[in-house]
Short mmCIF file of C-alpha atoms in Angstrom, two decimals:
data_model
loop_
_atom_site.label_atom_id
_atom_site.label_comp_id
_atom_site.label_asym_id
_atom_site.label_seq_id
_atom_site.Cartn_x
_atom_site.Cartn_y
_atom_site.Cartn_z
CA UNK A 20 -20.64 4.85 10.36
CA UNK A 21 -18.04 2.30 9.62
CA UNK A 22 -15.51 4.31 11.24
CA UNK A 23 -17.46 4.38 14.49
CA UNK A 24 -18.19 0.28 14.18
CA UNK A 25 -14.78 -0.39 13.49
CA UNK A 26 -13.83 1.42 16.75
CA UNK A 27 -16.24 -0.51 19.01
CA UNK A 28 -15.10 -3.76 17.05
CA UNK A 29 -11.75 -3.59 17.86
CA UNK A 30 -12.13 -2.26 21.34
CA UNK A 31 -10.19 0.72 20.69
CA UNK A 32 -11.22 3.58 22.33
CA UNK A 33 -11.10 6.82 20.00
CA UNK A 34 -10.59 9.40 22.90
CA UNK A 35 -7.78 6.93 23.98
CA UNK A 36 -9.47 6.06 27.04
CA UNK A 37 -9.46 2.43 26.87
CA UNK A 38 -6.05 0.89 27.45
CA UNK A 39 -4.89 -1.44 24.68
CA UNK A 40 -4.57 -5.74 25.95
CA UNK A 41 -0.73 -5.99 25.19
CA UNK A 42 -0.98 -9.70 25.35
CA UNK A 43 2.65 -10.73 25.98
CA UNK A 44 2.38 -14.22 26.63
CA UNK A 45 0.35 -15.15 24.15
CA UNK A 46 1.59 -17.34 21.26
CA UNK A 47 0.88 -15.50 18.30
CA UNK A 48 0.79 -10.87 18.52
CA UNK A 49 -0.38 -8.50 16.01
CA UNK A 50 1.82 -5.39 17.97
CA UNK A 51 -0.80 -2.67 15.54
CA UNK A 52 -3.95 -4.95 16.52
CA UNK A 53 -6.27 -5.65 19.24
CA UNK A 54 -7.11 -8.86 21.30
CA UNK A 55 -10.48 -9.26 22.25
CA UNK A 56 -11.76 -10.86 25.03
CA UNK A 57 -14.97 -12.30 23.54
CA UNK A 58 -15.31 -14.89 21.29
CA UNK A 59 -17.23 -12.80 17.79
CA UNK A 60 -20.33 -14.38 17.24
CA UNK A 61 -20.22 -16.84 14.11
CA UNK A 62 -22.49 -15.51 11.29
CA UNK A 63 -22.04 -18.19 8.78
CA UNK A 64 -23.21 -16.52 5.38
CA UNK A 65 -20.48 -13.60 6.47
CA UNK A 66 -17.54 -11.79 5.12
CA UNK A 67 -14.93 -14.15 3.92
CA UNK A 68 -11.48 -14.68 3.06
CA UNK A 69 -10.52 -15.21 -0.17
CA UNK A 70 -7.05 -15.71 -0.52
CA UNK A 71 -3.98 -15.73 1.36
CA UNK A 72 -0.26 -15.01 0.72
CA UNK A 73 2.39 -16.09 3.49
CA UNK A 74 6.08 -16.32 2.56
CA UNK A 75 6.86 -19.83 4.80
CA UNK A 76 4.33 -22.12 6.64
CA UNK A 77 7.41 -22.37 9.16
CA UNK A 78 7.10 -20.52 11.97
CA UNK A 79 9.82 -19.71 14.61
CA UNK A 80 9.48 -18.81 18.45
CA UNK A 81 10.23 -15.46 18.58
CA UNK A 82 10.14 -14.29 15.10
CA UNK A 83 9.17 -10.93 14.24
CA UNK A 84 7.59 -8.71 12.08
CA UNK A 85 5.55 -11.78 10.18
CA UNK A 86 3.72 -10.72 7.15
CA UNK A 87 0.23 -12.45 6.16
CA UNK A 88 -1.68 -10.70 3.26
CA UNK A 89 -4.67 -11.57 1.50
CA UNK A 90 -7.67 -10.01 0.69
CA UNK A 91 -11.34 -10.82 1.83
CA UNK A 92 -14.98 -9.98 0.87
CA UNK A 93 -16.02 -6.52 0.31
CA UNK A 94 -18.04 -6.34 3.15
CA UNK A 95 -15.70 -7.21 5.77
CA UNK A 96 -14.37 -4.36 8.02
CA UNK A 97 -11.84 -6.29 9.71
CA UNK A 98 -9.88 -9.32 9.58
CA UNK A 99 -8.99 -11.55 12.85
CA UNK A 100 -6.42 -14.25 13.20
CA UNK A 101 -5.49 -16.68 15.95
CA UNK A 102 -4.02 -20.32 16.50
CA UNK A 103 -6.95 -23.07 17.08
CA UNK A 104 -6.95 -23.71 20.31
CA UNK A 105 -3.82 -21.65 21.74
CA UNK A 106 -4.21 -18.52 23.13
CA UNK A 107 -6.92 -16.39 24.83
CA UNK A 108 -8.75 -14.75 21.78
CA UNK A 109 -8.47 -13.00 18.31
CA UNK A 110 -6.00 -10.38 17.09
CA UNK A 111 -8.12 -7.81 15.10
CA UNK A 112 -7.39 -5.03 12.81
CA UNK A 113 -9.25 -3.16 9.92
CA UNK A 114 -9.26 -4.14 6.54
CA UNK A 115 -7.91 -2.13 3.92
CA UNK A 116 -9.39 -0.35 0.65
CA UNK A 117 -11.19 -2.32 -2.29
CA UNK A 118 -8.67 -4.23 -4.68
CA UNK A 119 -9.04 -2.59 -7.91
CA UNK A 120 -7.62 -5.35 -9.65
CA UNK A 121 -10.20 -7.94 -7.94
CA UNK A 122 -14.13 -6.20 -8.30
CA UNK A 123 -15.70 -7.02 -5.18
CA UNK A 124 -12.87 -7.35 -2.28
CA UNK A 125 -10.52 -5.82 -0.19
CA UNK A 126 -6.62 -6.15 1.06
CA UNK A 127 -5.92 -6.90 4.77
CA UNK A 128 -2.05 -7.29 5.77
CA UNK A 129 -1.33 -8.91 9.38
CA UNK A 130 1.97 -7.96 10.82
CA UNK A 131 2.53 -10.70 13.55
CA UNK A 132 5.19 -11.91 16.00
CA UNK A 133 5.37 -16.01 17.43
CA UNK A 134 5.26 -15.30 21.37
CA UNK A 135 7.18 -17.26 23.81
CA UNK A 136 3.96 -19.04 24.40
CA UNK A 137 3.85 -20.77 20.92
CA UNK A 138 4.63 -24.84 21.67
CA UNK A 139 6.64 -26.49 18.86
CA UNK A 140 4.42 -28.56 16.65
CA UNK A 141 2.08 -28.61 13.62
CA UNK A 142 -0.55 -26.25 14.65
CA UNK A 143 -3.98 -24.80 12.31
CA UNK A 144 -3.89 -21.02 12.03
CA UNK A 145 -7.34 -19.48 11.56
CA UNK A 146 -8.12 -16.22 9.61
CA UNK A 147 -11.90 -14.84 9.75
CA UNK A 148 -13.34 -11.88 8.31
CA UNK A 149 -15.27 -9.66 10.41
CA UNK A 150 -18.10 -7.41 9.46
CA UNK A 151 -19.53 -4.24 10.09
CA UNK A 152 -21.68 -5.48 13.40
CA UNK A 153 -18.89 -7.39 14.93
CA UNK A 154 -19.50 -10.84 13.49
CA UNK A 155 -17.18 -13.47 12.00
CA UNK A 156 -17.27 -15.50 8.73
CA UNK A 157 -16.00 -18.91 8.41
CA UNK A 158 -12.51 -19.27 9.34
CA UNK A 159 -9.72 -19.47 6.77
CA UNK A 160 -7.35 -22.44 7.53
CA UNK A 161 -4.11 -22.59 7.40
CA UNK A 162 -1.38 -25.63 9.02
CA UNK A 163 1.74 -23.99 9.75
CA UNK A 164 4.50 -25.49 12.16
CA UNK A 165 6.19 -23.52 15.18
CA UNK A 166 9.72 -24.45 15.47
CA UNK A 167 12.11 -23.37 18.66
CA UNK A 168 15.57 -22.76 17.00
CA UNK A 169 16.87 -23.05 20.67
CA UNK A 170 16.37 -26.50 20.97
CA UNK A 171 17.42 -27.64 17.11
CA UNK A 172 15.65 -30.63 15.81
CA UNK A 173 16.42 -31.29 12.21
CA UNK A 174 12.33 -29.42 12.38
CA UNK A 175 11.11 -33.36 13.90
CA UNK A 176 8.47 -30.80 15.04
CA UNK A 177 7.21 -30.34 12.07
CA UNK A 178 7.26 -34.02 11.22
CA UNK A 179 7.81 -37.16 13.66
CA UNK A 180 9.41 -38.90 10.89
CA UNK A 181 12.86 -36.92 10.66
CA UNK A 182 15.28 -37.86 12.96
CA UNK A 183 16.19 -35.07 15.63
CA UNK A 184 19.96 -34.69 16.63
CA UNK A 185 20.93 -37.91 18.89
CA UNK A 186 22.30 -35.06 21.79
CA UNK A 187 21.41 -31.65 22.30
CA UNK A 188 22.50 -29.74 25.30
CA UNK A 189 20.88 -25.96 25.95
CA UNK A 190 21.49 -23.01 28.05
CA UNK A 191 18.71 -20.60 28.43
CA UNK A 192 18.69 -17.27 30.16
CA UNK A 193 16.24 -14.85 31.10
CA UNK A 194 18.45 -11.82 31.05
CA UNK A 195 19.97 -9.57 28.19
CA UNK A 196 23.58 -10.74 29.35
CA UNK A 197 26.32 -12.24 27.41
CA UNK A 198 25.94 -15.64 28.66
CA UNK A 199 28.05 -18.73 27.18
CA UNK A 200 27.10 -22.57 27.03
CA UNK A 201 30.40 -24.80 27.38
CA UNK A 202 30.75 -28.70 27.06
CA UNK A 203 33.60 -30.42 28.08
CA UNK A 204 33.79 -33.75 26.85
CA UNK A 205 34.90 -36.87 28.27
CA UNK A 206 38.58 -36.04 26.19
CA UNK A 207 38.80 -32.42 27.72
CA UNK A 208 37.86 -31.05 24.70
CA UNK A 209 35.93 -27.59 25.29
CA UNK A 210 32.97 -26.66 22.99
CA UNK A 211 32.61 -22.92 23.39
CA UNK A 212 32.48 -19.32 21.47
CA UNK A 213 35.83 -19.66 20.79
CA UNK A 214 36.01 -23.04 19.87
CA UNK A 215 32.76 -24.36 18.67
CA UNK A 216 33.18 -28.13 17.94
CA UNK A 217 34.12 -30.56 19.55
CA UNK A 218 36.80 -31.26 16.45
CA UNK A 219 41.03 -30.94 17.66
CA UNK A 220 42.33 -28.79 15.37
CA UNK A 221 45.58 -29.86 13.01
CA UNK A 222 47.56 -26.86 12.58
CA UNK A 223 45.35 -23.50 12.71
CA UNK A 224 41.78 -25.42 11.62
CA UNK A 225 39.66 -28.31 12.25
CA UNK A 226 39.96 -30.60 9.34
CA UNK A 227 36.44 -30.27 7.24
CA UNK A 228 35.98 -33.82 7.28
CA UNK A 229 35.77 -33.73 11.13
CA UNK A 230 33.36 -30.64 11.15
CA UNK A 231 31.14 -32.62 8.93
CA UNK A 232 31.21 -35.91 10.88
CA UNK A 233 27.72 -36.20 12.93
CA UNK A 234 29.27 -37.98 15.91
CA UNK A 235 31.07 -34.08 16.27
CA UNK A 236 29.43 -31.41 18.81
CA UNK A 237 28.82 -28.23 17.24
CA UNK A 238 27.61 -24.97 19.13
CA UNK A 239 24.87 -23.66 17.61
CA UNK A 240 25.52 -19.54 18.09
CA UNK A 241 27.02 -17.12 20.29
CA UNK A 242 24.11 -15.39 21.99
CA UNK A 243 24.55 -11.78 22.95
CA UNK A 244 28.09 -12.19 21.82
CA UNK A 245 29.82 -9.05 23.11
CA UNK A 246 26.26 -7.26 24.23
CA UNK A 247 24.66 -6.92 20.68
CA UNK A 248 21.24 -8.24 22.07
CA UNK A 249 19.74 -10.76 19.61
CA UNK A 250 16.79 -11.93 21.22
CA UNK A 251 17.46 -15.16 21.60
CA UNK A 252 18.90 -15.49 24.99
CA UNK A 253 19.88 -19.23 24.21
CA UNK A 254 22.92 -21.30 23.12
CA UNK A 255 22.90 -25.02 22.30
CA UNK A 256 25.72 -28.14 21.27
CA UNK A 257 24.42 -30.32 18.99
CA UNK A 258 25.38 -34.04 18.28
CA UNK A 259 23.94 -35.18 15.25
CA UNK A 260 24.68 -38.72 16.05
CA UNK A 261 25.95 -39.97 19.48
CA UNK A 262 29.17 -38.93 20.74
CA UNK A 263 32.03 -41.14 22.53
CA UNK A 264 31.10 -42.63 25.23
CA UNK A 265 31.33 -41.09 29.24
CA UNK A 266 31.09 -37.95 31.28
CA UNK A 267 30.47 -34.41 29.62
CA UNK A 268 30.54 -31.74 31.66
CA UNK A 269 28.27 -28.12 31.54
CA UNK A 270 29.39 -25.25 32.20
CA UNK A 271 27.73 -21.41 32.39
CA UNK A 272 30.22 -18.52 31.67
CA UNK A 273 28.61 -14.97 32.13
CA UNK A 274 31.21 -13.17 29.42
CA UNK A 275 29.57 -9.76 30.30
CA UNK A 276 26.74 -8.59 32.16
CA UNK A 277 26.02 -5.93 29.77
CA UNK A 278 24.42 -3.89 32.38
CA UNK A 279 22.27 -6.57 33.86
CA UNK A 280 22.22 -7.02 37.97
CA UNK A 281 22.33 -10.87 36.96
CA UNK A 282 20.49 -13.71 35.05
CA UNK A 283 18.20 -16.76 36.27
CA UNK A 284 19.42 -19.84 33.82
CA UNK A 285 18.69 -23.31 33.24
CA UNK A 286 20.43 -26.03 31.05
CA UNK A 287 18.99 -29.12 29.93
CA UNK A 288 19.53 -31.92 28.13
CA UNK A 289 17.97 -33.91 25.70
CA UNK A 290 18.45 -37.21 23.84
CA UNK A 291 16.82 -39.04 20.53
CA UNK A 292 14.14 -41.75 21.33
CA UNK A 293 12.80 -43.91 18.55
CA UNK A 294 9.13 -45.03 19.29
CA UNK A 295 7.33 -48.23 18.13
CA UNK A 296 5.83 -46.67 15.12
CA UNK A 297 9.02 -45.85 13.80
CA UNK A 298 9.12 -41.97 14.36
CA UNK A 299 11.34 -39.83 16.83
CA UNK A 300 10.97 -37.39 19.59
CA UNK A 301 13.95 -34.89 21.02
CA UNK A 302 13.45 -35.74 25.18
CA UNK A 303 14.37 -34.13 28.04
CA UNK A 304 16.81 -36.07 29.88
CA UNK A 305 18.16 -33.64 32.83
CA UNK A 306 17.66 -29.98 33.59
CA UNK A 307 19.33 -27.67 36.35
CA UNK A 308 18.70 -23.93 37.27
CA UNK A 309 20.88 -21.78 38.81
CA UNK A 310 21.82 -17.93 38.65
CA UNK A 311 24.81 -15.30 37.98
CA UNK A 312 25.21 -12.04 39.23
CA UNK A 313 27.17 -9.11 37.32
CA UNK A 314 29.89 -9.88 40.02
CA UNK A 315 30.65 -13.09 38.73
CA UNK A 316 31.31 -11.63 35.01
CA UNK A 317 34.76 -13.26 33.63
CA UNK A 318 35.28 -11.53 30.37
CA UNK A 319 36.57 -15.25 29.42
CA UNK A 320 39.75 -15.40 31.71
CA UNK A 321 38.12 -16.97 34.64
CA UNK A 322 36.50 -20.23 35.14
CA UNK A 323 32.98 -21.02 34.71
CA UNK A 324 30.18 -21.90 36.34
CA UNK A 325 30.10 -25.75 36.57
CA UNK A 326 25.88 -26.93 36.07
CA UNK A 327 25.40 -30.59 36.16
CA UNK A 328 27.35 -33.56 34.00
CA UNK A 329 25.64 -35.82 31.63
CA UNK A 330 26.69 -39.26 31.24
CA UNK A 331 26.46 -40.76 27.27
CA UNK A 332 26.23 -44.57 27.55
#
């Protein structure tokens, strides 16, 4: 019997003839779970949760392979998670066994991914037990904060008060291609793969105490450096504090198509504003689009792409 409830619960059909909601886009997947597409009916005296384990209440876009354990009531039969008020519904998936150790409830363990669709910010994550006729207990709160690691922000985020980078300049893709942000700046200096600050070297090395001065630009990673796919499809410069003055110049340099036809791409820029209450925000200041095709490929002896230039006062 709670076999057969658990499979109408979860929508899963047990002769396989119901197709599974993937739910790409949303902002928060359970890949072994199932979205519904009805809200489940609130029974307030329900099954509950009754503890919670999570290793970080920072969350990143595109993370993988999250791990939320806890246990809940005995009588629940599943457990159901979303963000409040993101999304289109509730990731569900059974419960597991009684908890010897704790008389009276059982373990649940949520294996989740942060989608694409997950905004930066503090957000409330909910966690409700679900019972045997398809109805929800009260929801389990928990504040977590969704970072993007391609735009870096010192995690201003996650709190308003912490001053984001004064200059941050971004290169997204929507390929698997090698594709590499460069900066010029007003000096000629390149910030690239190969040389990732904006610091002139003496000798063979840039002296540490440039490296670690916050008026320098630093690229943030090498993306799909030499086709091993990370993911992330997204480079960045950073400038803790704001650089010399005049013209720096963007660049897109598609290393290696790694098998790609091409990539769509845009770069953007943003700068540090201080508000009236005395917190910050990291805004967008310019953005161009554009696209490569595996033709245009320089394996990092031809020129790039030039995007747009971005004028620092």
């Amino acid at each position: 019997m709670r076999t057969l409830a658990l499979c109408a619960l979860l929508l899963v059909a047990c002769t396989g003839e119901v197709e599974q909601q993937i739910g790409l886009f949303e902002p928060l997947r359970v890949p072994d779970g199932e979205l519904l597409d009805d809200e489940p009916p609130l029974k307030e005296s329900g099954p509950k949760v009754t503890s919670l384990d999570t290793s970080s209440g920072i969350l990143t876009v595109g993370q993988r392979d999250r791990l939320l354990s806890g246990r809940t009531t005995e009588d629940a039969h599943a457990i159901a998670v979303r963000f409040d008020g993101l999304g289109s519904g509730w990731w569900v998936r059974p419960v597991q066994d009684k908890n010897p150790m704790y008389p009276g409830e059982r373990d649940f363990q949520l294996r989740h991914d942060i989608g694409g669709g997950a905004p930066p910010g503090v957000h409330t994550l909910l966690l409700s037990a679900i019972d045997e006729a398809g109805r929800r207990g009260p929801a389990f709160e928990l504040e977590v904060c969704i970072r993007d690691d391609g735009l870096p922000d010192n995690l201003n985020a996650c709190d308003a008060t912490i001053p984001p980078p004064a200059l941050v300049i971004t290169l997204e893709w929507d390929q698997d291609v090698d594709l590499d942000l460069v900066v010029e700046t007003p000096g000629g200096k390149k910030i690239a793969h190969a040389t990732p600050t904006s610091g002139e070297k003496v000798d063979t090395e840039v002296p540490a105490g440039v490296v670690k001065d916050p008026t320098t630009g630093r690229l943030s990673r090498d993306s799909n450096a030499g086709c091993a796919i990370d993911g992330r499809n997204s480079e960045s410069v950073v400038f803790q504090e704001p650089p010399a003055r005049g013209t720096y110049l963007i660049y897109a340099d598609l290393f290696d198509a790694c098998g790609a036809p091409g990539t769509l791409f845009s770069a953007a820029v943003y700068r540090r504003v201080e508000r009236d209450d005395g917190t910050f925000a990291l805004v967008e200041d310019a953005r161009t689009g554009g696209a490569l095709v595996d033709l245009q490929a320089t394996g990092g002896g031809k020129t790039p792409l030039y995007v747009m230039a971005s004028k620092q006062p």
